Short mmCIF file of C-alpha atoms in Angstrom, two decimals:
data_model
loop_
_atom_site.label_atom_id
_atom_site.label_comp_id
_atom_site.label_asym_id
_atom_site.label_seq_id
_atom_site.Cartn_x
_atom_site.Cartn_y
_atom_site.Cartn_z
CA UNK A 1 85.79 64.07 120.26
CA UNK A 2 82.38 63.30 120.59
CA UNK A 3 80.73 60.88 117.75
CA UNK A 4 79.25 63.17 114.31
CA UNK A 5 75.23 62.92 114.59
CA UNK A 6 74.35 61.06 111.56
CA UNK A 7 73.16 64.66 109.69
CA UNK A 8 76.41 65.98 110.27
CA UNK A 9 78.41 63.17 109.05
CA UNK A 10 76.48 63.04 105.96
CA UNK A 11 77.13 66.77 104.92
CA UNK A 12 80.66 66.02 105.90
CA UNK A 13 80.83 63.20 103.31
CA UNK A 14 79.77 65.87 100.89
CA UNK A 15 81.99 68.08 101.86
CA UNK A 16 84.77 66.13 101.82
CA UNK A 17 84.01 64.86 98.17
CA UNK A 18 84.52 68.44 97.30
CA UNK A 19 86.98 68.73 94.79
CA UNK A 20 86.90 72.36 93.99
CA UNK A 21 86.35 75.36 95.47
CA UNK A 22 83.25 76.11 93.19
CA UNK A 23 81.92 72.62 94.24
CA UNK A 24 82.43 73.82 97.92
CA UNK A 25 81.05 77.28 97.44
CA UNK A 26 77.71 75.93 95.88
CA UNK A 27 77.45 73.28 98.82
CA UNK A 28 77.56 75.63 101.09
CA UNK A 29 74.46 77.92 99.36
CA UNK A 30 72.68 74.97 99.23
CA UNK A 31 72.96 74.60 102.81
CA UNK A 32 72.45 77.82 103.25
CA UNK A 33 68.89 77.42 101.76
CA UNK A 34 67.97 75.13 104.44
CA UNK A 35 68.20 76.91 107.57
CA UNK A 36 65.41 77.14 109.79
CA UNK A 37 63.46 79.43 109.03
CA UNK A 38 63.35 82.95 111.19
CA UNK A 39 61.14 85.26 111.02
CA UNK A 40 61.25 88.88 110.28
CA UNK A 41 60.03 90.24 113.28
CA UNK A 42 63.30 88.09 115.00
CA UNK A 43 65.49 89.91 112.84
CA UNK A 44 65.76 92.75 115.48
CA UNK A 45 68.37 94.67 117.25
CA UNK A 46 68.17 91.92 120.45
CA UNK A 47 68.79 89.20 118.02
CA UNK A 48 71.53 91.15 115.90
CA UNK A 49 74.67 89.79 116.54
CA UNK A 50 77.66 92.73 116.76
CA UNK A 51 80.95 92.46 115.23
CA UNK A 52 80.15 90.99 111.71
CA UNK A 53 80.27 92.46 108.63
CA UNK A 54 77.31 90.97 107.46
CA UNK A 55 74.12 90.92 109.18
CA UNK A 56 73.63 88.06 111.78
CA UNK A 57 70.69 87.49 114.17
CA UNK A 58 71.05 84.78 116.47
CA UNK A 59 67.89 82.98 117.84
CA UNK A 60 68.43 80.92 121.17
CA UNK A 61 65.04 77.95 121.14
CA UNK A 62 66.96 76.29 123.71
CA UNK A 63 65.38 73.87 125.59
CA UNK A 64 66.39 72.83 129.81
CA UNK A 65 68.93 70.27 128.25
CA UNK A 66 69.39 70.18 124.56
CA UNK A 67 70.87 73.48 122.63
CA UNK A 68 68.86 75.07 119.84
CA UNK A 69 69.79 77.53 117.64
CA UNK A 70 68.20 79.72 114.62
CA UNK A 71 70.42 81.88 112.64
CA UNK A 72 70.25 83.92 109.58
CA UNK A 73 72.63 86.63 107.64
CA UNK A 74 72.05 88.80 104.83
CA UNK A 75 74.92 86.98 102.77
CA UNK A 76 74.42 83.41 101.57
CA UNK A 77 77.44 82.09 102.07
CA UNK A 78 77.46 83.07 105.47
CA UNK A 79 74.30 81.30 105.89
CA UNK A 80 75.57 78.22 104.73
CA UNK A 81 78.43 78.38 107.34
CA UNK A 82 75.74 79.01 109.39
CA UNK A 83 74.00 76.32 109.02
CA UNK A 84 76.84 73.94 109.04
CA UNK A 85 77.37 75.37 112.05
CA UNK A 86 74.11 74.92 114.10
CA UNK A 87 74.34 71.18 112.14
CA UNK A 88 77.17 70.57 114.71
CA UNK A 89 75.85 72.78 117.35
CA UNK A 90 72.33 72.23 117.82
CA UNK A 91 71.47 68.96 120.32
CA UNK A 92 74.13 69.17 122.05
CA UNK A 93 74.17 69.72 125.96
CA UNK A 94 75.72 72.80 127.49
CA UNK A 95 78.45 71.23 128.49
CA UNK A 96 79.29 69.71 125.21
CA UNK A 97 79.49 73.10 123.72
CA UNK A 98 82.14 73.80 125.63
CA UNK A 99 83.99 70.68 124.68
CA UNK A 100 83.51 70.86 120.82
CA UNK A 101 86.09 71.27 118.69
CA UNK A 102 84.69 73.52 116.05
CA UNK A 103 87.91 74.47 114.44
CA UNK A 104 88.26 71.29 113.62
CA UNK A 105 84.61 70.80 112.67
CA UNK A 106 85.48 73.15 109.99
CA UNK A 107 88.77 71.89 109.46
CA UNK A 108 87.01 68.62 108.36
CA UNK A 109 84.91 70.12 106.18
CA UNK A 110 87.76 72.28 104.38
CA UNK A 111 86.49 75.04 105.67
CA UNK A 112 89.16 75.87 108.26
CA UNK A 113 90.10 79.67 106.78
CA UNK A 114 86.14 80.41 108.19
CA UNK A 115 87.27 80.22 111.89
CA UNK A 116 90.51 82.51 111.70
CA UNK A 117 91.22 84.79 114.33
CA UNK A 118 90.71 87.85 111.90
CA UNK A 119 88.43 90.32 113.26
CA UNK A 120 86.18 90.58 109.98
CA UNK A 121 84.97 87.11 109.94
CA UNK A 122 81.20 86.45 111.40
CA UNK A 123 81.64 82.97 112.33
CA UNK A 124 83.92 83.71 115.91
CA UNK A 125 81.28 86.59 117.06
CA UNK A 126 78.41 84.06 116.58
CA UNK A 127 79.93 81.20 118.43
CA UNK A 128 81.24 83.45 120.75
CA UNK A 129 77.36 84.84 121.50
CA UNK A 130 75.97 81.10 121.61
CA UNK A 131 78.62 80.63 123.97
CA UNK A 132 77.01 83.62 126.19
CA UNK A 133 73.46 82.54 125.65
CA UNK A 134 74.41 79.02 126.83
CA UNK A 135 75.77 80.30 129.92
CA UNK A 136 73.36 82.70 130.91
CA UNK A 137 71.20 79.77 131.35
CA UNK A 138 73.69 77.21 133.42
CA UNK B 1 98.29 96.69 76.00
CA UNK B 2 98.97 94.86 78.80
CA UNK B 3 100.84 96.98 81.11
CA UNK B 4 104.10 95.21 82.90
CA UNK B 5 105.46 96.76 85.81
CA UNK B 6 109.45 96.99 85.94
CA UNK B 7 109.29 97.84 89.56
CA UNK B 8 107.49 94.35 90.74
CA UNK B 9 110.84 92.38 90.86
CA UNK B 10 111.92 94.86 93.35
CA UNK B 11 109.15 93.67 96.00
CA UNK B 12 110.19 90.16 96.57
CA UNK B 13 106.75 89.38 98.38
CA UNK B 14 105.08 89.57 94.99
CA UNK B 15 106.73 86.67 93.63
CA UNK B 16 105.93 84.74 96.78
CA UNK B 17 102.55 86.12 96.73
CA UNK B 18 102.83 84.27 92.87
CA UNK B 19 104.22 81.16 94.14
CA UNK B 20 101.47 80.84 96.75
CA UNK B 21 98.44 81.77 93.69
CA UNK B 22 97.61 85.27 95.55
CA UNK B 23 96.86 88.18 93.56
CA UNK B 24 97.86 90.92 96.16
CA UNK B 25 95.11 94.29 95.57
CA UNK B 26 95.19 95.55 98.71
CA UNK B 27 97.96 97.84 98.90
CA UNK B 28 95.43 100.90 100.57
CA UNK B 29 95.35 98.92 103.46
CA UNK B 30 99.45 97.95 103.61
CA UNK B 31 101.75 98.00 100.91
CA UNK B 32 104.25 95.57 100.02
CA UNK B 33 108.27 96.54 101.00
CA UNK B 34 111.30 96.90 98.59
CA UNK B 35 113.92 94.70 98.60
CA UNK B 36 116.62 97.68 99.99
CA UNK B 37 113.87 97.95 103.07
CA UNK B 38 114.09 94.51 104.49
CA UNK B 39 118.41 94.30 103.98
CA UNK B 40 117.80 97.78 105.74
CA UNK B 41 116.18 96.02 108.90
CA UNK B 42 117.92 92.49 108.36
CA UNK B 43 121.47 94.59 108.82
CA UNK B 44 119.91 97.04 111.48
CA UNK B 45 120.10 93.95 113.54
CA UNK B 46 122.70 91.90 112.24
CA UNK B 47 125.39 95.22 112.60
CA UNK B 48 124.04 95.82 115.80
CA UNK B 49 121.29 98.35 117.20
CA UNK B 50 121.57 100.81 120.18
CA UNK B 51 118.99 103.67 121.39
CA UNK B 52 119.10 106.89 119.58
CA UNK B 53 119.67 109.91 121.32
CA UNK B 54 121.03 108.73 124.40
CA UNK B 55 124.87 106.73 124.81
CA UNK B 56 127.61 108.42 123.48
CA UNK B 57 128.92 104.23 121.96
CA UNK B 58 129.78 103.78 118.77
CA UNK B 59 126.66 101.55 118.31
CA UNK B 60 124.44 104.27 119.88
CA UNK B 61 126.10 106.83 117.27
CA UNK B 62 125.01 105.03 114.08
CA UNK B 63 122.09 104.38 115.15
CA UNK B 64 121.39 108.01 115.52
CA UNK B 65 122.77 109.17 112.55
CA UNK B 66 120.84 106.73 110.40
CA UNK B 67 117.68 107.79 112.81
CA UNK B 68 118.36 111.07 111.63
CA UNK B 69 119.22 110.56 108.43
CA UNK B 70 115.77 109.10 107.72
CA UNK B 71 114.57 112.56 109.14
CA UNK B 72 115.98 114.39 106.93
CA UNK B 73 115.25 111.95 103.77
CA UNK B 74 111.19 112.10 104.86
CA UNK B 75 111.72 115.95 105.13
CA UNK B 76 113.21 115.89 101.93
CA UNK B 77 110.39 113.21 100.24
CA UNK B 78 107.24 115.90 101.30
CA UNK B 79 109.15 119.05 100.76
CA UNK B 80 109.47 119.88 104.69
CA UNK B 81 111.85 122.28 104.21
CA UNK B 82 113.63 121.20 107.36
CA UNK B 83 114.14 117.78 109.61
CA UNK B 84 112.96 119.51 112.82
CA UNK B 85 109.45 120.16 111.46
CA UNK B 86 109.20 115.78 111.13
CA UNK B 87 107.99 114.05 113.68
CA UNK B 88 108.21 110.04 113.75
CA UNK B 89 105.06 108.96 115.23
CA UNK B 90 103.92 105.14 115.90
CA UNK B 91 101.82 105.13 112.70
CA UNK B 92 99.01 108.07 111.21
CA UNK B 93 96.60 107.24 113.58
CA UNK B 94 98.83 108.29 115.97
CA UNK B 95 99.93 111.17 114.83
CA UNK B 96 95.95 112.64 114.47
CA UNK B 97 95.62 111.39 118.00
CA UNK B 98 98.83 113.71 119.09
CA UNK B 99 97.63 116.30 116.77
CA UNK B 100 93.78 116.19 118.76
CA UNK B 101 95.38 116.20 122.52
CA UNK B 102 98.35 118.62 121.63
CA UNK B 103 95.90 120.85 120.08
CA UNK B 104 92.56 120.56 122.71
CA UNK B 105 94.09 123.85 124.44
CA UNK B 106 93.38 125.42 121.30
CA UNK B 107 89.22 124.52 121.19
CA UNK B 108 86.70 125.99 123.73
CA UNK B 109 82.99 125.11 123.88
CA UNK B 110 81.18 126.46 121.17
CA UNK B 111 84.09 126.17 118.62
CA UNK B 112 83.90 124.55 115.52
CA UNK B 113 86.03 121.91 114.59
CA UNK B 114 85.46 120.69 110.74
CA UNK B 115 86.38 117.51 109.14
CA UNK B 116 84.54 116.12 105.88
CA UNK B 117 82.22 113.28 105.54
CA UNK B 118 84.39 111.04 104.00
CA UNK B 119 87.08 110.53 106.40
CA UNK B 120 88.93 107.46 107.67
CA UNK B 121 87.84 106.71 110.85
CA UNK B 122 91.85 108.10 112.19
CA UNK B 123 90.76 111.26 111.08
CA UNK B 124 87.08 111.58 112.56
CA UNK B 125 87.21 109.60 115.85
CA UNK B 126 89.88 111.60 117.30
CA UNK B 127 88.45 115.35 116.33
CA UNK B 128 84.92 113.97 117.34
CA UNK B 129 86.10 112.85 120.75
CA UNK B 130 87.76 115.84 121.31
CA UNK B 131 84.81 117.64 120.53
CA UNK B 132 83.05 115.89 122.97
CA UNK B 133 86.02 116.91 125.66
CA UNK B 134 85.38 120.46 124.67
CA UNK B 135 81.45 120.77 124.34
CA UNK B 136 83.16 122.09 120.76
CA UNK B 137 80.64 121.30 117.58
CA UNK B 138 81.71 118.48 114.88
CA UNK B 139 80.66 120.23 111.65
CA UNK B 140 80.99 117.27 108.54
CA UNK B 141 81.36 118.93 105.10
CA UNK B 142 79.01 117.04 102.85
CA UNK B 143 80.86 115.70 99.66
CA UNK B 144 79.21 115.80 96.33
CA UNK B 145 78.38 112.43 93.82
CA UNK B 146 81.71 112.60 92.47
CA UNK B 147 82.90 112.09 95.87
CA UNK B 148 84.65 115.49 96.44
CA UNK B 149 83.99 117.43 98.94
CA UNK B 150 81.18 120.21 98.26
CA UNK B 151 83.23 123.74 98.01
CA UNK B 152 79.88 125.46 98.22
CA UNK B 153 78.79 123.90 101.19
CA UNK B 154 82.18 124.61 103.11
CA UNK B 155 82.22 127.91 102.09
CA UNK B 156 78.99 128.14 103.84
CA UNK B 157 80.44 126.04 106.78
CA UNK B 158 83.47 127.22 107.37
CA UNK B 159 83.44 130.50 109.57
CA UNK B 160 84.55 132.28 112.18
CA UNK B 161 84.05 129.60 114.54
CA UNK B 162 86.13 127.30 113.28
CA UNK B 163 89.52 126.31 114.64
CA UNK B 164 90.50 123.05 112.90
CA UNK B 165 90.37 121.98 109.24
CA UNK B 166 91.04 117.77 109.01
CA UNK B 167 90.57 116.57 105.60
CA UNK B 168 91.74 113.62 103.56
CA UNK B 169 94.12 114.60 100.29
CA UNK B 170 92.84 111.31 98.86
CA UNK B 171 89.93 109.01 99.85
CA UNK B 172 90.73 105.35 100.76
CA UNK B 173 87.52 104.83 99.94
CA UNK B 174 85.86 106.55 96.88
CA UNK B 175 89.66 107.22 95.40
CA UNK B 176 89.22 110.78 95.04
CA UNK B 177 91.82 113.55 95.51
CA UNK B 178 90.29 116.52 97.45
CA UNK B 179 90.09 119.97 96.54
CA UNK B 180 92.88 120.99 99.00
CA UNK B 181 94.00 124.00 96.97
CA UNK B 182 90.03 125.67 97.34
CA UNK B 183 89.50 124.29 100.94
CA UNK B 184 92.65 125.53 102.86
CA UNK B 185 92.31 129.20 101.83
CA UNK B 186 88.82 128.64 103.78
CA UNK B 187 90.02 127.31 107.04
CA UNK B 188 93.11 129.96 106.77
CA UNK B 189 91.03 133.09 106.35
CA UNK B 190 89.14 132.20 109.67
CA UNK B 191 92.75 131.64 111.24
CA UNK B 192 91.73 128.03 111.74
CA UNK B 193 95.00 125.46 111.57
CA UNK B 194 94.68 122.87 108.74
CA UNK B 195 95.24 119.24 109.14
CA UNK B 196 95.94 116.92 106.33
CA UNK B 197 95.28 113.19 106.33
CA UNK B 198 97.80 111.94 103.83
CA UNK B 199 97.86 108.47 104.25
CA UNK B 200 96.67 107.09 100.86
CA UNK B 201 97.69 110.71 98.67
CA UNK B 202 101.55 110.53 99.90
CA UNK B 203 101.44 106.96 98.19
CA UNK B 204 100.37 108.32 94.71
CA UNK B 205 102.87 111.03 93.03
CA UNK B 206 104.85 112.82 95.08
CA UNK B 207 103.64 115.87 97.43
CA UNK B 208 105.18 119.14 98.56
CA UNK B 209 103.59 120.13 102.01
CA UNK B 210 104.58 123.52 101.84
CA UNK B 211 103.19 124.19 98.14
CA UNK B 212 99.94 122.04 99.80
CA UNK B 213 99.93 125.07 102.28
CA UNK B 214 98.89 122.77 105.16
CA UNK B 215 99.36 123.47 108.84
CA UNK B 216 99.74 119.89 109.44
CA UNK B 217 100.80 117.05 107.00
CA UNK B 218 100.24 113.47 108.53
CA UNK B 219 101.44 109.59 106.57
CA UNK B 220 101.97 106.37 107.37
CA UNK B 221 105.02 104.53 106.32
CA UNK B 222 103.71 100.88 105.89
CA UNK B 223 101.24 102.42 103.25
CA UNK B 224 104.33 104.49 101.28
CA UNK B 225 106.60 101.04 100.76
CA UNK B 226 108.09 101.42 104.47
CA UNK B 227 107.95 99.76 107.68
CA UNK B 228 104.92 99.26 109.66
CA UNK B 229 105.17 101.07 113.14
CA UNK B 230 106.13 104.44 112.11
CA UNK B 231 104.02 107.26 111.23
CA UNK B 232 104.85 110.60 110.14
CA UNK B 233 103.96 114.16 111.63
CA UNK B 234 104.31 117.31 109.70
CA UNK B 235 103.94 120.71 110.76
CA UNK B 236 104.78 124.42 110.39
CA UNK B 237 107.08 126.10 112.79
CA UNK B 238 103.92 128.18 113.78
CA UNK B 239 101.54 125.83 114.29
CA UNK B 240 104.39 122.76 115.85
CA UNK B 241 104.60 125.50 118.02
CA UNK B 242 101.07 125.69 119.30
CA UNK B 243 101.50 121.78 120.25
CA UNK B 244 101.17 121.28 123.49
CA UNK B 245 102.90 117.26 125.26
CA UNK B 246 100.94 114.58 125.16
CA UNK B 247 102.99 111.92 125.69
CA UNK B 248 105.66 111.81 128.60
CA UNK B 249 108.44 109.58 129.59
CA UNK B 250 111.95 109.05 127.98
CA UNK B 251 114.18 111.35 125.90
CA UNK B 252 110.97 114.16 125.70
CA UNK B 253 111.66 115.63 128.68
CA UNK B 254 114.61 118.31 129.29
CA UNK B 255 115.06 118.03 132.96
CA UNK B 256 112.72 116.47 135.55
CA UNK B 257 112.52 116.59 138.83
CA UNK B 258 109.54 114.76 141.36
CA UNK B 259 107.30 117.05 141.25
CA UNK B 260 107.61 119.12 137.99
CA UNK B 261 109.71 118.61 134.58
CA UNK B 262 110.36 120.68 131.30
CA UNK B 263 110.28 119.27 127.75
CA UNK B 264 111.46 119.33 124.69
CA UNK B 265 110.18 121.39 121.65
CA UNK B 266 109.35 119.55 118.85
CA UNK B 267 110.32 116.92 117.39
CA UNK B 268 111.80 115.27 120.36
CA UNK B 269 109.48 116.69 122.77
CA UNK B 270 106.65 114.64 121.12
CA UNK B 271 108.49 111.55 120.86
CA UNK B 272 108.26 110.06 124.01
CA UNK B 273 109.57 106.77 125.05
CA UNK B 274 112.24 104.05 122.23
CA UNK B 275 110.83 105.33 118.83
CA UNK B 276 110.77 102.63 116.31
CA UNK B 277 114.25 102.64 115.47
CA UNK B 278 114.55 100.15 112.77
CA UNK B 279 111.48 101.30 111.29
CA UNK B 280 112.61 104.53 110.89
CA UNK B 281 116.23 103.10 109.17
CA UNK B 282 114.00 100.84 107.13
CA UNK B 283 111.58 103.92 105.86
CA UNK B 284 114.86 105.64 105.04
CA UNK B 285 115.95 103.33 102.78
CA UNK B 286 112.39 102.91 101.21
CA UNK B 287 112.71 106.73 100.60
CA UNK B 288 116.00 106.39 99.07
CA UNK B 289 114.42 103.17 96.70
CA UNK B 290 111.62 105.91 95.83
CA UNK B 291 113.79 108.81 95.20
CA UNK B 292 115.43 107.02 92.62
CA UNK B 293 112.55 106.09 90.65
CA UNK B 294 111.16 107.68 87.70
CA UNK B 295 108.08 109.48 89.58
CA UNK B 296 106.65 110.46 86.17
CA UNK B 297 106.90 107.36 85.12
CA UNK B 298 105.41 105.34 88.44
CA UNK B 299 102.22 107.83 87.92
CA UNK B 300 102.10 106.68 84.31
CA UNK B 301 102.26 103.72 85.57
CA UNK B 302 99.54 103.84 88.16
CA UNK B 303 97.40 105.91 86.40
CA UNK B 304 96.98 103.24 83.10
CA UNK B 305 96.50 100.87 85.59
CA UNK B 306 93.68 102.52 87.17
CA UNK B 307 92.20 103.08 84.24
CA UNK B 308 92.55 99.52 83.19
CA UNK B 309 90.65 98.31 86.28
CA UNK B 310 87.65 100.99 86.06
CA UNK B 311 87.22 99.95 82.23
CA UNK B 312 86.87 96.62 83.14
CA UNK B 313 84.70 96.99 85.83
CA UNK B 314 82.83 99.26 83.33
CA UNK B 315 82.45 96.95 80.86
CA UNK B 316 80.89 94.62 83.39
CA UNK B 317 76.84 95.33 83.57
CA UNK B 318 75.75 94.16 87.40
CA UNK B 319 79.22 96.13 88.36
CA UNK B 320 78.28 99.73 90.19
CA UNK B 321 81.27 101.80 90.91
CA UNK B 322 81.09 103.54 94.39
CA UNK B 323 81.80 107.44 93.33
CA UNK B 324 83.88 108.52 90.54
CA UNK B 325 87.74 107.17 91.78
CA UNK B 326 90.38 109.25 89.98
CA UNK B 327 93.58 107.17 91.09
CA UNK B 328 94.60 104.21 92.94
CA UNK B 329 91.57 102.33 93.95
CA UNK B 330 88.39 101.34 93.47
CA UNK B 331 85.42 100.43 95.37
CA UNK B 332 82.56 98.74 93.90
CA UNK B 333 79.41 96.27 94.09
CA UNK B 334 77.62 93.71 92.25
CA UNK B 335 73.89 94.38 92.09
CA UNK B 336 71.95 92.03 94.01
CA UNK B 337 75.12 90.17 95.46
CA UNK B 338 76.21 91.04 98.98
CA UNK B 339 79.81 92.27 99.21
CA UNK B 340 80.66 89.64 101.75
CA UNK B 341 79.61 86.35 99.23
CA UNK B 342 81.37 88.52 96.73
CA UNK B 343 84.51 88.77 98.76
CA UNK B 344 84.40 84.68 100.23
CA UNK B 345 84.28 83.74 96.46
CA UNK B 346 87.07 85.96 95.58
CA UNK B 347 89.44 85.17 98.61
CA UNK B 348 88.49 81.30 97.62
CA UNK B 349 90.66 82.60 94.03
CA UNK B 350 93.18 83.85 95.67
CA UNK B 351 92.26 87.25 94.76
CA UNK B 352 93.41 89.55 97.94
CA UNK B 353 90.87 92.51 98.31
CA UNK B 354 89.18 94.35 101.04
CA UNK B 355 85.56 93.65 101.40
CA UNK B 356 83.40 95.75 104.28
CA UNK B 357 83.04 99.17 105.26
CA UNK B 358 86.93 100.30 105.14
CA UNK B 359 87.38 102.27 108.50
CA UNK B 360 84.95 104.73 107.06
CA UNK B 361 81.43 103.54 108.44
CA UNK B 362 80.11 106.61 108.62
CA UNK B 363 80.73 107.37 104.68
CA UNK B 364 79.12 104.06 103.87
CA UNK B 365 76.16 104.79 105.84
CA UNK B 366 75.74 108.13 104.40
CA UNK B 367 76.22 106.59 100.67
CA UNK B 368 73.79 104.33 102.00
CA UNK B 369 75.98 101.07 101.54
CA UNK B 370 76.11 97.90 103.74
CA UNK B 371 79.74 97.63 102.20
CA UNK B 372 81.50 97.21 99.54
CA UNK B 373 84.58 95.30 97.57
CA UNK B 374 87.69 97.70 97.38
CA UNK B 375 90.44 96.44 94.72
CA UNK B 376 93.67 98.96 95.47
CA UNK B 377 97.06 99.35 93.26
CA UNK B 378 101.02 99.67 94.34
CA UNK B 379 103.47 100.24 91.89
CA UNK B 380 104.64 96.93 91.89
CA UNK B 381 100.96 95.66 90.26
CA UNK B 382 100.45 95.28 86.48
CA UNK B 383 97.64 94.07 84.12
CA UNK B 384 98.54 89.85 85.03
CA UNK B 385 96.84 91.36 88.38
CA UNK B 386 93.98 92.79 86.64
CA UNK B 387 93.36 89.85 85.00
CA UNK B 388 93.51 87.36 87.39
CA UNK B 389 90.93 89.50 89.32
CA UNK B 390 88.55 90.05 86.23
CA UNK B 391 88.65 85.74 85.82
CA UNK B 392 88.07 85.55 89.50
CA UNK B 393 85.18 87.83 89.66
CA UNK B 394 83.42 86.61 86.18
CA UNK B 395 83.62 83.12 87.72
CA UNK B 396 82.62 84.50 90.98
CA UNK B 397 79.32 86.12 89.71
CA UNK B 398 78.28 83.42 87.36
CA UNK B 399 78.22 81.06 90.88
CA UNK B 400 76.50 83.58 92.30
CA UNK B 401 74.11 84.67 90.01
#
């Protein structure tokens, strides 16, 4: 397991201090507000992720060496989950994306159910799309 | 007044859910099972199972008898008149697909297949695909604000080109009983076959398929407190006789050669391969259980509970109920709140409700909704479930405000 980037370590600490579901939900919504901006023109069909109950757009702004995604959703909690996902993924190399244990990341945050195999969950579809995008560039 | 379900303790899962702080309000998706069914499944396997309609040995005889007794019980439960009019399938969806293939030969290019705008994907996609295979036209009957098929429009749209009419008895999203007594004669006048999707309707009240007057009626065991993996297709004799075989294999065949075969008629000709034996026997146990209940009391309980659910939602200013639910379930949204957010926070609080498009994407688009939360009731739910739901709903809305 790679060492956590500083920002990820900080957010982890805050989530681990959240004692109740309300606090976790509030934190999620706060983090959702900190997503990097996505323009309305980027919220198009090409960037839209199929298979989510909510609308999700994912934009790949990765460089040669490092992953960089931006994402947005019309649902607030999902925006928070996306922020936590991006926080853990952005800055990694493509190879690191394959080895990173995201289930463990969300479990540490107390959000393990959000990566459940249920098809109704949007986060898995987002992750799958990220992997496809990363693969097409290698 | 607090409503208490006298049947709750017959369902072990309700106590198990309570122990893990889960409130189950998703019975329209699948229902919990009575202990008698669990015992029947246990007995099936622990006393020894055998395949049905094949061997002569004692275990096979016992399996076959229990299996066929369940067919009789199903026929009795829905007033089919004869067990030979009951075909066991792997689910309601499979039963509808059976019809879409079995009746395909009746559809010519330019014919009309009529469904309603509120159909579940299971009663839409088989017909949509049949229409595409045969260059037929799929006609969509509009619904009114109350969530009922618009009868005036239906009168205009059902005509001499109509071959099939397939509609739900009770909407899985809107909770509205459809006006079958008015609709079915419109199709019959033109010699069209009628198919009723009873997946939701069959669970609420007891219905007599011969009184409904449809050609085919489809229902799902797992929603009717029975095991999953079992569906039921009822057909009138004349309607069943029009079906062509669709799945081929063991037991549905009367005589087989390498290059040709002859098949059984209904029901056996439509039960290819080993059926869900224990599931069907378990369903028989569930039907015994249901037959022993005072259905008037069950319906009264369900109606009172539904009224309590409606009143509670209507009392909350930000809640918008979808259409005018009459029974069993309510779909709703909160103004300015994404249904996925609300669903997330209800889940966090152990409230098991469904969120999304409820296997009816065209209907949701038609209603202009991205989705909705659906609360659905079983006979085992009572006021305590609704109180926990409303407390959680208020908490969630406060957080999302």
